[in-house]
Coordinates of C-alpha atoms in Angstrom, one line a residue:
M40 CA 4.9 115.3 162.7
D41 CA 7.2 118.3 162.9
R42 CA 10.8 118.2 161.9
R43 CA 12.1 118.0 165.5
S44 CA 9.9 115.0 166.3
L45 CA 11.0 113.3 163.1
L46 CA 14.7 113.7 164.0
Q47 CA 14.1 112.5 167.6
K48 CA 12.2 109.4 166.4
H49 CA 14.6 108.6 163.6
P50 CA 18.2 109.1 164.8
A51 CA 19.5 107.7 161.5
V52 CA 17.8 110.6 159.7
T53 CA 19.5 113.0 162.2
A54 CA 22.9 111.4 161.5
F55 CA 22.5 111.8 157.7
V56 CA 21.4 115.4 158.2
I57 CA 24.6 116.0 160.3
A58 CA 26.7 114.3 157.6
F59 CA 25.1 116.5 154.9
G60 CA 25.9 119.6 157.0
V61 CA 29.5 118.4 157.4
S62 CA 29.9 117.7 153.7
M63 CA 28.5 121.1 152.8
G64 CA 31.0 122.6 155.2
V65 CA 33.8 120.7 153.4
L66 CA 32.6 122.1 150.1
G67 CA 32.6 125.5 151.6
L68 CA 36.2 125.1 152.7
R69 CA 37.0 123.8 149.2
A70 CA 35.4 126.8 147.6
Q71 CA 37.3 129.2 149.8
G72 CA 40.6 127.6 148.9
W73 CA 41.4 126.3 152.4
L74 CA 41.9 122.7 151.1
Q75 CA 44.0 123.7 148.1
P76 CA 47.4 123.2 149.9
L77 CA 46.5 119.7 151.0
E78 CA 45.2 118.9 147.5
L79 CA 48.4 120.1 145.9
V80 CA 50.4 117.9 148.3
A81 CA 48.3 114.9 147.2
F82 CA 48.8 115.8 143.6
D83 CA 52.6 116.1 144.0
H84 CA 52.6 112.7 145.7
Y85 CA 50.9 111.1 142.7
V86 CA 53.0 113.0 140.1
G87 CA 56.3 111.9 141.8
R88 CA 55.3 108.3 141.1
M89 CA 54.3 108.8 137.5
P90 CA 55.9 106.3 135.0
G91 CA 58.4 107.6 132.5
R92 CA 58.5 106.9 128.7
Q93 CA 58.2 103.2 128.1
D94 CA 60.6 103.3 125.1
G95 CA 63.3 105.1 127.0
Q96 CA 63.5 107.8 124.3
S97 CA 63.2 111.5 124.6
R98 CA 62.3 114.2 122.1
I99 CA 64.2 116.7 124.1
A100 CA 68.0 117.2 124.5
L101 CA 69.8 119.6 126.7
V102 CA 73.0 121.6 126.2
E103 CA 74.0 122.9 129.6
V104 CA 76.4 125.6 130.6
S105 CA 77.7 124.2 133.8
E106 CA 80.2 125.5 136.3
Q107 CA 82.9 123.4 134.6
D108 CA 82.0 125.0 131.2
I109 CA 82.4 128.5 132.7
Q110 CA 85.8 127.4 134.0
N111 CA 86.8 126.0 130.6
L112 CA 85.7 129.2 128.8
A113 CA 87.3 131.4 131.4
R114 CA 84.5 133.9 131.1
Y115 CA 80.9 134.6 131.7
P116 CA 78.5 135.7 130.2
I117 CA 79.1 133.4 127.2
S118 CA 80.1 135.5 124.2
D119 CA 77.9 135.9 121.2
G120 CA 80.5 134.2 119.1
D121 CA 80.5 131.0 121.2
L122 CA 76.7 131.0 121.3
A123 CA 76.6 131.4 117.4
R124 CA 79.0 128.4 116.9
A125 CA 77.0 126.2 119.3
V126 CA 73.7 127.0 117.4
T127 CA 75.4 126.4 114.1
Y128 CA 76.6 122.9 115.3
L129 CA 73.1 122.0 116.4
N130 CA 71.6 123.1 113.1
Q131 CA 74.0 121.0 111.3
A132 CA 73.2 118.0 113.6
G133 CA 69.6 118.2 112.4
A134 CA 67.8 119.6 115.5
R135 CA 64.1 120.3 114.8
G136 CA 64.1 123.2 117.1
I137 CA 66.6 125.1 119.2
G138 CA 65.6 127.0 122.2
I139 CA 68.0 129.4 123.8
D140 CA 67.3 130.1 127.5
I141 CA 70.0 132.7 127.7
Y142 CA 69.1 136.4 127.4
R143 CA 70.6 138.4 124.6
D144 CA 68.9 141.8 125.0
I145 CA 72.4 143.3 125.2
P146 CA 75.2 142.0 122.9
V147 CA 78.1 140.2 124.4
P148 CA 81.0 140.6 122.0
P149 CA 83.0 139.3 120.4
G150 CA 81.0 137.7 117.7
S151 CA 77.8 139.7 117.9
A152 CA 77.5 140.2 114.2
E153 CA 78.1 136.5 113.7
L154 CA 75.3 135.7 116.2
E155 CA 72.9 138.0 114.4
L156 CA 73.6 136.2 111.1
V157 CA 73.0 132.8 112.6
L158 CA 69.8 133.9 114.3
T159 CA 68.3 135.5 111.3
G160 CA 69.3 132.7 109.1
S161 CA 67.9 129.9 111.4
P162 CA 64.1 130.1 111.7
R163 CA 64.1 127.1 114.0
V164 CA 66.0 129.0 116.7
I165 CA 63.8 130.5 119.4
V166 CA 65.2 133.1 121.7
P167 CA 63.7 134.2 125.1
S168 CA 62.1 137.3 126.4
K169 CA 60.5 137.9 129.7
F170 CA 57.4 139.9 130.3
A171 CA 57.3 142.1 133.3
D172 CA 55.4 140.7 136.2
E173 CA 55.0 141.4 139.9
G174 CA 58.4 142.2 141.4
H175 CA 60.3 141.7 138.2
E176 CA 61.2 143.9 135.2
G177 CA 60.9 142.5 131.7
V178 CA 63.7 141.4 129.5
G179 CA 63.6 141.9 125.8
P180 CA 64.9 139.6 123.0
P181 CA 67.9 140.3 120.7
K182 CA 67.0 143.4 118.7
V183 CA 67.6 141.6 115.5
L184 CA 64.7 139.3 116.2
A185 CA 62.3 141.6 118.0
G186 CA 58.7 141.3 116.7
T187 CA 59.4 138.0 114.9
A188 CA 58.0 134.5 115.4
Q189 CA 61.4 133.5 116.8
V190 CA 60.8 135.1 120.2
G191 CA 59.0 133.2 123.0
F192 CA 58.5 134.3 126.5
N193 CA 59.9 132.2 129.3
N194 CA 57.6 133.3 132.1
M195 CA 56.4 130.6 134.4
V196 CA 53.3 130.3 136.5
K197 CA 54.0 129.5 140.1
D198 CA 51.6 128.4 142.7
D199 CA 51.6 129.8 146.2
D200 CA 54.1 127.3 147.4
G201 CA 56.5 128.3 144.6
K202 CA 56.0 125.1 142.5
V203 CA 55.2 125.0 138.8
R204 CA 52.2 122.9 138.0
R205 CA 50.7 125.0 135.1
G206 CA 52.1 125.9 131.7
L207 CA 51.3 128.8 129.4
L208 CA 50.6 128.8 125.7
Y209 CA 50.0 132.6 125.3
M210 CA 49.9 135.6 127.6
E211 CA 49.6 139.3 127.3
D212 CA 52.9 141.2 127.0
G213 CA 51.8 144.1 129.1
Q214 CA 51.7 146.4 126.0
G215 CA 48.5 145.3 124.5
G216 CA 50.0 142.5 122.6
M217 CA 50.0 138.7 123.0
G218 CA 53.1 136.6 123.2
T219 CA 53.7 132.9 122.7
S220 CA 55.7 130.7 125.2
I221 CA 59.1 129.4 124.2
S222 CA 58.0 125.8 124.9
F223 CA 55.0 126.1 122.6
L224 CA 57.0 127.6 119.7
L225 CA 59.6 124.8 120.0
A226 CA 56.8 122.2 120.1
M227 CA 55.3 123.7 117.0
H228 CA 58.6 123.4 115.2
Y229 CA 58.8 119.7 116.1
L230 CA 55.2 119.1 115.1
G231 CA 55.5 121.0 111.9
D232 CA 57.7 118.3 110.5
E233 CA 54.8 115.9 111.3
G234 CA 52.3 118.1 109.5
I235 CA 50.6 119.2 112.7
Y236 CA 49.8 122.9 113.1
P237 CA 47.6 124.8 115.6
E238 CA 44.0 125.4 114.6
P239 CA 40.6 126.2 116.3
D240 CA 38.7 123.3 117.7
P241 CA 35.8 122.6 115.4
D242 CA 33.4 122.2 118.3
D243 CA 34.5 125.4 120.1
P244 CA 36.6 127.9 118.0
S245 CA 37.8 129.6 121.3
V246 CA 39.7 126.4 122.1
L247 CA 43.1 125.6 120.6
K248 CA 43.4 122.3 118.8
L249 CA 46.9 120.8 118.2
G250 CA 46.9 117.5 116.4
A251 CA 45.0 114.9 118.4
S252 CA 44.3 117.1 121.4
S253 CA 42.3 120.2 122.2
F254 CA 43.7 122.4 124.9
H255 CA 41.0 123.9 127.0
P256 CA 42.0 127.0 128.9
L257 CA 42.5 126.3 132.6
V258 CA 39.5 127.2 134.8
S259 CA 39.9 128.6 138.3
D260 CA 38.6 125.5 140.1
F261 CA 40.4 123.0 138.0
G262 CA 41.4 119.8 139.9
G263 CA 42.5 120.8 143.4
Y264 CA 42.7 124.5 142.7
A265 CA 40.2 127.0 144.1
N266 CA 39.9 130.6 142.7
V267 CA 43.3 130.3 141.1
D268 CA 44.5 133.1 138.7
T269 CA 44.0 131.8 135.2
G270 CA 45.4 134.8 133.3
G271 CA 46.8 134.0 129.9
Y272 CA 46.1 130.7 128.1
Q273 CA 47.1 128.2 130.8
Y274 CA 47.0 124.4 130.8
P275 CA 47.8 121.8 133.5
L276 CA 51.2 120.1 133.6
D277 CA 51.1 116.3 134.1
Y278 CA 54.9 115.6 134.2
R279 CA 54.3 112.2 132.8
G280 CA 55.9 110.4 129.8
V281 CA 59.4 111.9 130.1
A282 CA 62.4 110.4 131.7
D283 CA 63.8 112.0 134.9
S284 CA 66.6 113.6 132.8
F285 CA 67.1 114.5 129.2
P286 CA 70.1 113.5 127.0
T287 CA 72.6 116.2 128.0
A288 CA 75.8 117.6 126.5
N289 CA 78.2 120.2 128.0
F290 CA 78.5 123.5 126.1
T291 CA 82.2 123.1 125.6
E292 CA 81.7 119.6 124.1
V293 CA 79.4 121.2 121.5
L294 CA 81.9 124.0 120.8
S295 CA 84.7 121.5 120.3
G296 CA 82.6 119.2 118.2
E297 CA 83.1 116.3 120.7
A298 CA 79.3 116.0 121.3
D299 CA 77.6 113.2 119.3
P300 CA 75.5 114.8 116.6
E301 CA 73.0 111.9 116.9
M302 CA 72.1 113.2 120.4
F303 CA 70.4 116.2 118.7
R304 CA 69.0 114.8 115.5
D305 CA 65.2 115.2 115.2
R306 CA 65.0 116.5 118.7
V307 CA 64.2 119.8 120.3
V308 CA 67.4 121.1 121.9
M309 CA 67.4 123.5 124.8
I310 CA 70.5 125.6 125.6
G311 CA 70.6 126.9 129.1
V312 CA 72.7 127.7 132.1
T313 CA 72.7 125.0 134.8
A314 CA 75.5 126.3 137.0
E315 CA 73.9 126.7 140.4
S316 CA 75.7 129.9 141.1
L317 CA 74.2 131.7 138.1
T318 CA 70.8 130.3 137.1
D319 CA 67.3 130.6 138.5
R320 CA 65.8 127.3 139.3
F321 CA 62.2 126.2 139.4
H322 CA 60.6 123.9 141.9
I323 CA 58.4 121.1 140.5
P324 CA 56.0 118.7 142.2
F325 CA 58.7 116.0 142.6
V326 CA 62.4 115.7 143.1
S327 CA 64.3 115.4 139.9
N328 CA 68.0 114.4 139.4
G329 CA 70.2 117.2 140.6
A330 CA 67.2 119.1 141.9
V331 CA 67.2 118.2 145.5
G332 CA 66.2 121.3 147.4
V333 CA 67.2 123.6 144.6
G334 CA 64.8 122.8 141.8
I335 CA 65.6 122.4 138.1
P336 CA 67.0 124.8 135.6
G337 CA 64.7 126.8 133.4
A338 CA 66.0 125.2 130.2
A339 CA 65.1 121.7 131.5
L340 CA 61.6 122.8 132.6
H341 CA 60.9 124.4 129.2
G342 CA 61.9 121.1 127.7
R343 CA 59.5 119.2 129.8
L344 CA 56.7 121.6 128.8
A345 CA 57.5 121.2 125.1
D346 CA 57.7 117.4 125.5
Q347 CA 54.1 117.4 127.0
L348 CA 52.7 119.4 124.2
I349 CA 54.3 117.2 121.6
R350 CA 53.1 113.9 123.0
Q351 CA 49.6 115.2 123.6
A352 CA 49.5 116.6 120.0
L353 CA 50.6 113.2 118.7
G354 CA 47.8 111.5 120.8
E355 CA 50.2 109.5 123.0
T356 CA 48.5 111.1 126.1
Q357 CA 45.6 113.4 126.5
P358 CA 45.5 116.8 128.2
M359 CA 44.6 116.5 131.8
R360 CA 40.9 116.8 132.7
S361 CA 39.1 117.3 135.9
T362 CA 35.8 117.0 137.6
T363 CA 33.0 119.6 137.3
A364 CA 31.9 121.4 140.4
L365 CA 28.6 119.4 140.4
L366 CA 30.3 116.1 140.1
E367 CA 32.8 116.9 142.9
A368 CA 29.9 118.0 145.1
L369 CA 28.2 114.7 144.5
I370 CA 31.4 112.8 145.3
V371 CA 31.8 114.7 148.6
L372 CA 28.2 114.2 149.6
T373 CA 28.4 110.6 148.7
A374 CA 31.6 110.1 150.7
G375 CA 29.9 111.8 153.7
A376 CA 26.8 109.7 153.3
L377 CA 28.8 106.4 153.0
G378 CA 30.8 107.4 156.1
T379 CA 27.6 107.9 158.0
A380 CA 26.1 104.6 156.8
L381 CA 29.4 102.9 157.9
M382 CA 29.2 104.5 161.3
L383 CA 25.6 103.5 161.8
W384 CA 26.3 100.0 160.6
M385 CA 29.5 99.2 162.5
R386 CA 29.0 101.7 165.4
T387 CA 32.4 101.1 167.1
G388 CA 35.3 98.7 167.2
W389 CA 38.1 97.5 165.1
G390 CA 35.8 96.8 162.2
L391 CA 34.9 100.5 162.0
L392 CA 38.6 101.5 162.1
V393 CA 39.5 99.0 159.4
L394 CA 36.7 100.0 157.1
G395 CA 37.4 103.7 157.8
L396 CA 41.0 103.3 156.8
G397 CA 39.9 101.2 153.8
G398 CA 37.7 104.0 152.6
L399 CA 40.6 106.4 152.7
F400 CA 42.8 104.0 150.8
G401 CA 40.0 103.5 148.3
L402 CA 39.9 107.3 147.7
Y403 CA 43.7 107.4 147.5
W404 CA 43.8 104.6 144.9
S405 CA 41.0 106.2 142.9
G406 CA 42.9 109.5 142.7
W407 CA 46.0 107.6 141.5
E408 CA 44.2 105.6 138.9
A409 CA 42.3 108.7 137.7
L410 CA 45.6 110.6 137.3
L411 CA 47.1 107.7 135.4
A412 CA 44.1 108.1 133.0
G413 CA 44.7 111.8 132.7
F414 CA 42.0 112.9 135.2
W415 CA 42.8 115.0 138.2
L416 CA 40.3 113.8 140.8
P417 CA 40.4 115.8 144.0
V418 CA 40.7 113.4 146.9
V419 CA 41.1 115.7 149.9
P420 CA 37.4 117.0 150.0
P421 CA 35.8 113.6 149.8
G422 CA 38.5 112.2 152.2
L423 CA 37.7 115.0 154.7
A424 CA 34.0 114.4 154.3
W425 CA 34.5 110.7 154.9
V426 CA 36.6 111.2 158.0
S427 CA 34.6 114.1 159.3
S428 CA 31.3 112.3 158.9
L429 CA 32.7 109.2 160.6
T430 CA 34.0 111.3 163.5
V431 CA 31.0 113.7 163.9
V432 CA 28.4 111.0 163.5
A433 CA 30.4 108.8 165.9
A434 CA 30.3 111.6 168.4
Y435 CA 26.6 112.1 167.8
S436 CA 25.9 108.4 168.1
R437 CA 27.8 108.2 171.4
S438 CA 25.9 111.2 172.7
R439 CA 22.7 109.7 171.5
E440 CA 23.6 106.3 173.1
R441 CA 24.4 108.0 176.4
A442 CA 21.0 109.8 176.3
D443 CA 19.2 106.6 175.2
R444 CA 20.9 104.6 177.9
A445 CA 20.2 107.2 180.5
E446 CA 16.5 107.3 179.5
L447 CA 16.3 103.5 179.3
M448 CA 17.9 103.1 182.7
S449 CA 15.6 105.7 184.1
L450 CA 12.8 103.5 183.1
F451 CA 14.2 100.1 184.2
S452 CA 17.2 100.5 186.5
R453 CA 15.0 100.7 189.7
H454 CA 12.7 97.9 188.5
V455 CA 15.0 95.2 187.2
T456 CA 18.4 93.8 188.1
K457 CA 21.5 95.2 186.5
S458 CA 21.9 92.1 184.3
V459 CA 18.4 92.5 182.9
A460 CA 19.0 96.2 182.3
D461 CA 22.3 95.4 180.5
D462 CA 20.4 92.8 178.4
V463 CA 17.9 95.5 177.5
W464 CA 20.7 97.8 176.4
Q465 CA 22.5 95.1 174.4
N466 CA 19.2 94.4 172.5
R467 CA 18.3 98.1 172.1
D468 CA 18.0 97.9 168.3
A469 CA 15.2 95.5 168.6
F470 CA 13.8 97.2 171.7
L471 CA 14.0 100.9 171.0
E472 CA 12.3 103.1 168.4
G473 CA 13.1 106.7 168.2
G474 CA 15.1 106.5 171.5
R475 CA 12.2 105.1 173.5
P476 CA 10.8 101.5 173.9
R477 CA 8.6 100.5 171.0
P478 CA 5.2 99.0 171.9
V479 CA 5.2 95.2 171.6
R480 CA 2.6 92.6 172.0
L481 CA 3.8 89.5 173.9
T482 CA 2.9 86.8 176.4
A483 CA 4.0 87.5 179.9
T484 CA 3.1 86.7 183.5
I485 CA 1.8 89.5 185.8
L486 CA 1.9 89.5 189.6
F487 CA -0.1 91.8 191.9
I488 CA 0.2 91.9 195.7
D489 CA -1.6 93.9 198.3
I490 CA -1.6 94.1 202.1
R491 CA -4.7 92.7 203.7
G492 CA -6.2 95.1 206.2
Y493 CA -3.9 98.0 205.3
T494 CA -6.4 100.7 206.2
G495 CA -6.7 99.4 209.8
H496 CA -3.0 99.3 210.2
A497 CA -2.6 102.8 208.8
E498 CA -5.0 104.2 211.4
K499 CA -2.9 102.8 214.3
L500 CA 0.6 104.0 213.1
D501 CA 1.9 107.5 212.9
P502 CA 3.0 108.6 209.4
A503 CA 6.7 108.0 209.9
E504 CA 6.2 104.6 211.3
L505 CA 3.7 103.8 208.6
M506 CA 6.1 104.7 205.9
E507 CA 9.0 102.8 207.5
W508 CA 6.7 99.7 207.8
I509 CA 5.5 100.0 204.2
D510 CA 9.0 100.6 202.9
S511 CA 10.4 97.5 204.6
F512 CA 7.5 95.4 203.3
L513 CA 7.8 96.6 199.7
G514 CA 11.6 96.3 199.8
A515 CA 11.4 92.6 200.8
M516 CA 8.7 91.9 198.2
A517 CA 10.6 93.6 195.4
E518 CA 13.7 91.6 196.3
Q519 CA 11.8 88.4 195.6
V520 CA 10.8 89.7 192.2
L521 CA 14.3 90.8 191.2
E522 CA 16.0 87.7 192.4
R523 CA 13.9 85.7 189.8
G524 CA 14.4 88.0 186.9
G525 CA 11.1 89.9 187.2
M526 CA 10.5 93.6 186.7
V527 CA 8.8 95.8 189.4
E528 CA 6.5 97.7 187.1
D529 CA 4.9 99.9 189.7
Y530 CA 4.2 100.6 193.4
F531 CA 0.9 101.8 194.6
G532 CA 0.3 102.6 198.3
D533 CA 0.5 99.2 200.0
G534 CA 0.8 97.1 196.8
M535 CA 3.0 96.3 193.9
M536 CA 2.8 95.1 190.3
A537 CA 5.5 92.9 188.9
C538 CA 6.1 91.5 185.4
Y539 CA 7.9 88.4 184.1
G540 CA 8.9 88.2 180.5
I541 CA 9.1 92.0 180.3
P542 CA 10.9 94.0 179.1
I543 CA 12.8 91.2 177.3
P544 CA 10.0 88.9 175.9
A545 CA 10.2 85.2 175.9
A546 CA 11.6 83.7 172.7
D547 CA 9.5 80.5 172.8
D548 CA 7.1 78.4 174.8
D549 CA 9.9 77.3 177.1
G550 CA 10.6 80.9 177.9
I551 CA 6.9 81.6 178.7
R552 CA 6.9 78.6 181.0
R553 CA 10.1 79.8 182.9
N554 CA 8.4 83.2 183.4
A555 CA 5.3 81.7 184.8
V556 CA 7.3 79.5 187.2
A557 CA 9.5 82.4 188.2
A558 CA 6.3 84.4 189.1
V559 CA 4.8 81.7 191.3
Q560 CA 8.2 81.1 192.9
S561 CA 8.4 84.8 193.7
A562 CA 4.9 84.6 195.3
L563 CA 6.0 81.7 197.5
G564 CA 9.2 83.6 198.3
M565 CA 7.1 86.6 199.3
Q566 CA 5.2 84.3 201.7
H567 CA 8.4 83.1 203.2
A568 CA 9.9 86.6 203.4
L569 CA 6.7 88.0 205.0
H570 CA 6.7 85.3 207.6
A571 CA 10.2 86.4 208.7
L572 CA 9.1 90.1 208.6
N573 CA 6.1 89.4 210.8
E574 CA 8.3 87.8 213.4
E575 CA 10.6 90.8 213.2
W576 CA 7.7 93.3 213.5
A577 CA 6.3 91.4 216.5
D578 CA 9.5 91.8 218.3
E579 CA 9.4 95.6 217.5
G580 CA 5.7 95.9 218.5
R581 CA 4.5 96.5 215.0
P582 CA 1.5 94.8 213.5
A583 CA 1.8 91.7 211.4
A584 CA 0.7 91.7 207.8
G585 CA -0.9 89.3 205.3
I586 CA -0.9 89.7 201.6
R587 CA -3.1 88.7 198.7
V588 CA -1.3 87.7 195.5
G589 CA -2.7 87.4 192.1
V590 CA -0.8 85.9 189.2
A591 CA -1.9 85.6 185.6
T592 CA -0.3 84.6 182.3
G593 CA -1.6 86.0 179.1
V594 CA -1.2 88.5 176.3
V595 CA -0.2 92.0 177.2
V596 CA 1.1 95.1 175.4
A597 CA 4.3 96.7 176.8
G598 CA 5.8 100.1 175.9
S599 CA 6.6 103.6 177.1
M600 CA 3.8 105.9 178.0
G601 CA 3.6 109.6 178.8
S602 CA 5.4 112.7 177.6
A603 CA 9.1 113.0 176.9
D604 CA 9.5 114.8 180.3
R605 CA 7.5 112.2 182.3
L606 CA 8.1 108.9 180.4
K607 CA 7.0 105.7 182.1
Y608 CA 7.3 102.0 181.0
G609 CA 3.9 100.4 181.3
V610 CA 2.1 97.2 180.6
V611 CA -1.6 96.8 179.7
G612 CA -3.7 93.9 178.6
D613 CA -5.9 91.0 179.7
A614 CA -3.3 89.4 181.9
V615 CA -2.9 92.6 183.9
V616 CA -6.6 92.9 184.5
T617 CA -6.9 89.2 185.4
A618 CA -3.9 89.3 187.9
Q619 CA -5.3 92.4 189.6
R620 CA -8.8 90.9 189.9
L621 CA -7.4 87.6 191.3
E622 CA -5.5 89.6 193.9
S623 CA -8.6 91.5 194.9
L624 CA -11.0 88.6 195.1
G625 CA -12.9 88.9 198.5
L626 CA -12.5 86.3 201.2
D627 CA -16.2 85.5 200.8
R628 CA -15.3 84.0 197.4
V629 CA -12.0 82.4 198.2
D630 CA -11.3 82.2 201.9
H631 CA -7.9 81.9 203.4
D632 CA -6.3 81.4 206.9
F633 CA -3.7 84.2 207.1
E634 CA -2.7 83.0 210.5
E635 CA -1.5 79.7 209.0
K636 CA 0.0 81.2 205.9
P637 CA 0.5 85.0 205.5
A638 CA -0.1 84.9 201.8
R639 CA -3.0 83.9 199.7
I640 CA -1.7 83.1 196.2
L641 CA -4.3 82.8 193.4
I642 CA -3.3 82.1 189.7
N643 CA -5.2 81.7 186.5
A644 CA -5.5 78.5 184.5
A645 CA -2.9 79.7 181.9
T646 CA -0.3 80.1 184.7
N647 CA -1.3 76.8 186.3
A648 CA -0.8 75.0 182.9
Q649 CA 2.9 76.1 182.9
L650 CA 3.7 74.6 186.3
D651 CA 5.0 71.1 186.8
S652 CA 4.0 68.5 189.4
S653 CA 6.3 70.0 192.0
F654 CA 3.8 72.8 192.6
R655 CA 0.9 72.0 194.8
T656 CA -2.2 73.8 193.4
E657 CA -5.9 73.5 193.8
C658 CA -8.7 74.6 191.5
V659 CA -11.1 76.7 193.6
G660 CA -13.7 77.4 190.9
E661 CA -14.7 79.8 188.2
F662 CA -15.5 83.4 189.0
L663 CA -16.8 86.3 187.1
V664 CA -14.6 89.3 187.7
K665 CA -14.9 93.0 186.9
G666 CA -13.6 93.8 183.4
K667 CA -14.0 90.2 182.1
N668 CA -17.0 88.9 180.2
E669 CA -16.0 85.2 180.6
P670 CA -15.5 83.5 184.0
V671 CA -11.9 83.0 185.2
T672 CA -10.8 79.6 186.4
V673 CA -8.9 80.2 189.6
Y674 CA -6.3 78.0 191.2
R675 CA -4.8 78.4 194.7
V676 CA -1.1 77.7 195.2
H677 CA -0.4 75.9 198.4
G678 CA 3.3 75.4 198.0
R679 CA 6.0 73.4 196.3
T680 CA 7.7 70.1 197.0
E681 CA 11.1 69.0 195.9
N682 CA 12.0 65.3 196.0
G683 CA 8.9 64.6 198.2
E684 CA 9.8 67.3 200.7
E685 CA 8.1 70.6 201.3
A686 CA 10.1 73.5 199.6
A687 CA 11.8 76.1 201.8
T688 CA 9.6 78.8 200.3
D689 CA 6.5 77.2 201.6

């Protein structure tokens, strides 16, 4: 069997092949980065709902230079002397690390000498520098600290939408050297008091280990990213574990000594400008207090990064992980396959809609639970594969159903009533195989009719009159079949073959009986209809007709026959042979007065056994017929009585 034949015969296989192609297309979109914006939206949605610290504590404090502070100081930039006094106060308060997110590459007197003394005498103070990047020039540190371990860069990695979702431990300074981020230096000062220092991971020396966690460098397809720039030593930000805002004091409160020293004890303190008119702000994956539409200040963001490094080093949380490319591909393919299976199972209706939406909710919930466990599980590719497979396979299924229905109706619509055709379609799963009726062995009743003396009539009529005569005859006979639920299997010249119990087989013995009764009733109905036709034809000057009818009940095999282009539903078997031979029995074997009754109706013993006492039948003997080794017991049907009266069909 070639591949095309296999797909035609097994539409479910075709559906899964389609789903596989759809899933591979989704993986292709994922690899090219087309799904990254949607995945980042999903990630932001999750992150915005992350719980804060359970103990309500924060290891980070913020000293902000606000608009009010600038008004109080009556000057900007902040002088070196004011900055030196603030740092001194924080040192005395017991801060573990002090980060200054205010550039001092150029002195701002008065108090420049005082600031130099404070900076050089306070190894826990970290000052910023900025490495040159695309569109921005670099900014150096205070000259007195240049080249020391107290300088950390404050560059941030922004995604295409301008949001910060990745942090940096190290990056090249553009001059052949390597710099350390301000957040990492501050975290190390905090952790140093806990006896935790950076070291190579024992299993992979290229990976940095800090306390309880190993920080693997970000790869280009981490989480929902695709071909992202991973320059420097990047790590993913989870934005969990910290409150929405840090304990905060105003700069003038620190200068005046009004700020509570306990706010800074054993904390990392960030000093930065928060005045909206002066500071650059960064957008993060969720809305933070005071950050609606404008982002958060750099000092607050560096504090968040330092907090994440600290809690991961202490083992409170683990660095975020993600799927491998192989695992993600398996998830996408599985989602597509499950979507296809759902479509094939439910087909249509509200159940399909409910389960389809349920699948999307399941993916959403899985992504949320995974992120809570520190695992970035991409949900857009499997979700797209799920929806696409449902949609595409649904379209294929509808197209296939239309084709199957059209093919089925081409086989039956002219041979059965609409209700029977609809029943066939409703039971198509049990009836069809590979889009065509499957062969089935069943017990049915077969009826053959033929016009007596057809050749003589044909010689007396011109072709047009002959065809009109035959057409009116066969139409009337077929009507008797269809009225009683039979199927007109075929026409042949002046005759017809009809089946009862086909294409929908009888479910039990009672069904077999009803089919046999319907066939005999049809034969009697044909006799009555032919009597009326003969009277009509006599008025028109056309010849009268008589018919021979053979009816047999028995085992047959029904199914489609022929090529795909010329498909035909056919019935073969013992009952077919018997019915045909009964119809063709010569008058020398079973005589009949066609003047009295225009139809001779002969049935076999199996049919006669299904009739009740209302049918008047007569055994006319046993006959050897062509194609049968054993003699056939033949009964003649004379008519039917109802409540002691002759039936109208007689």
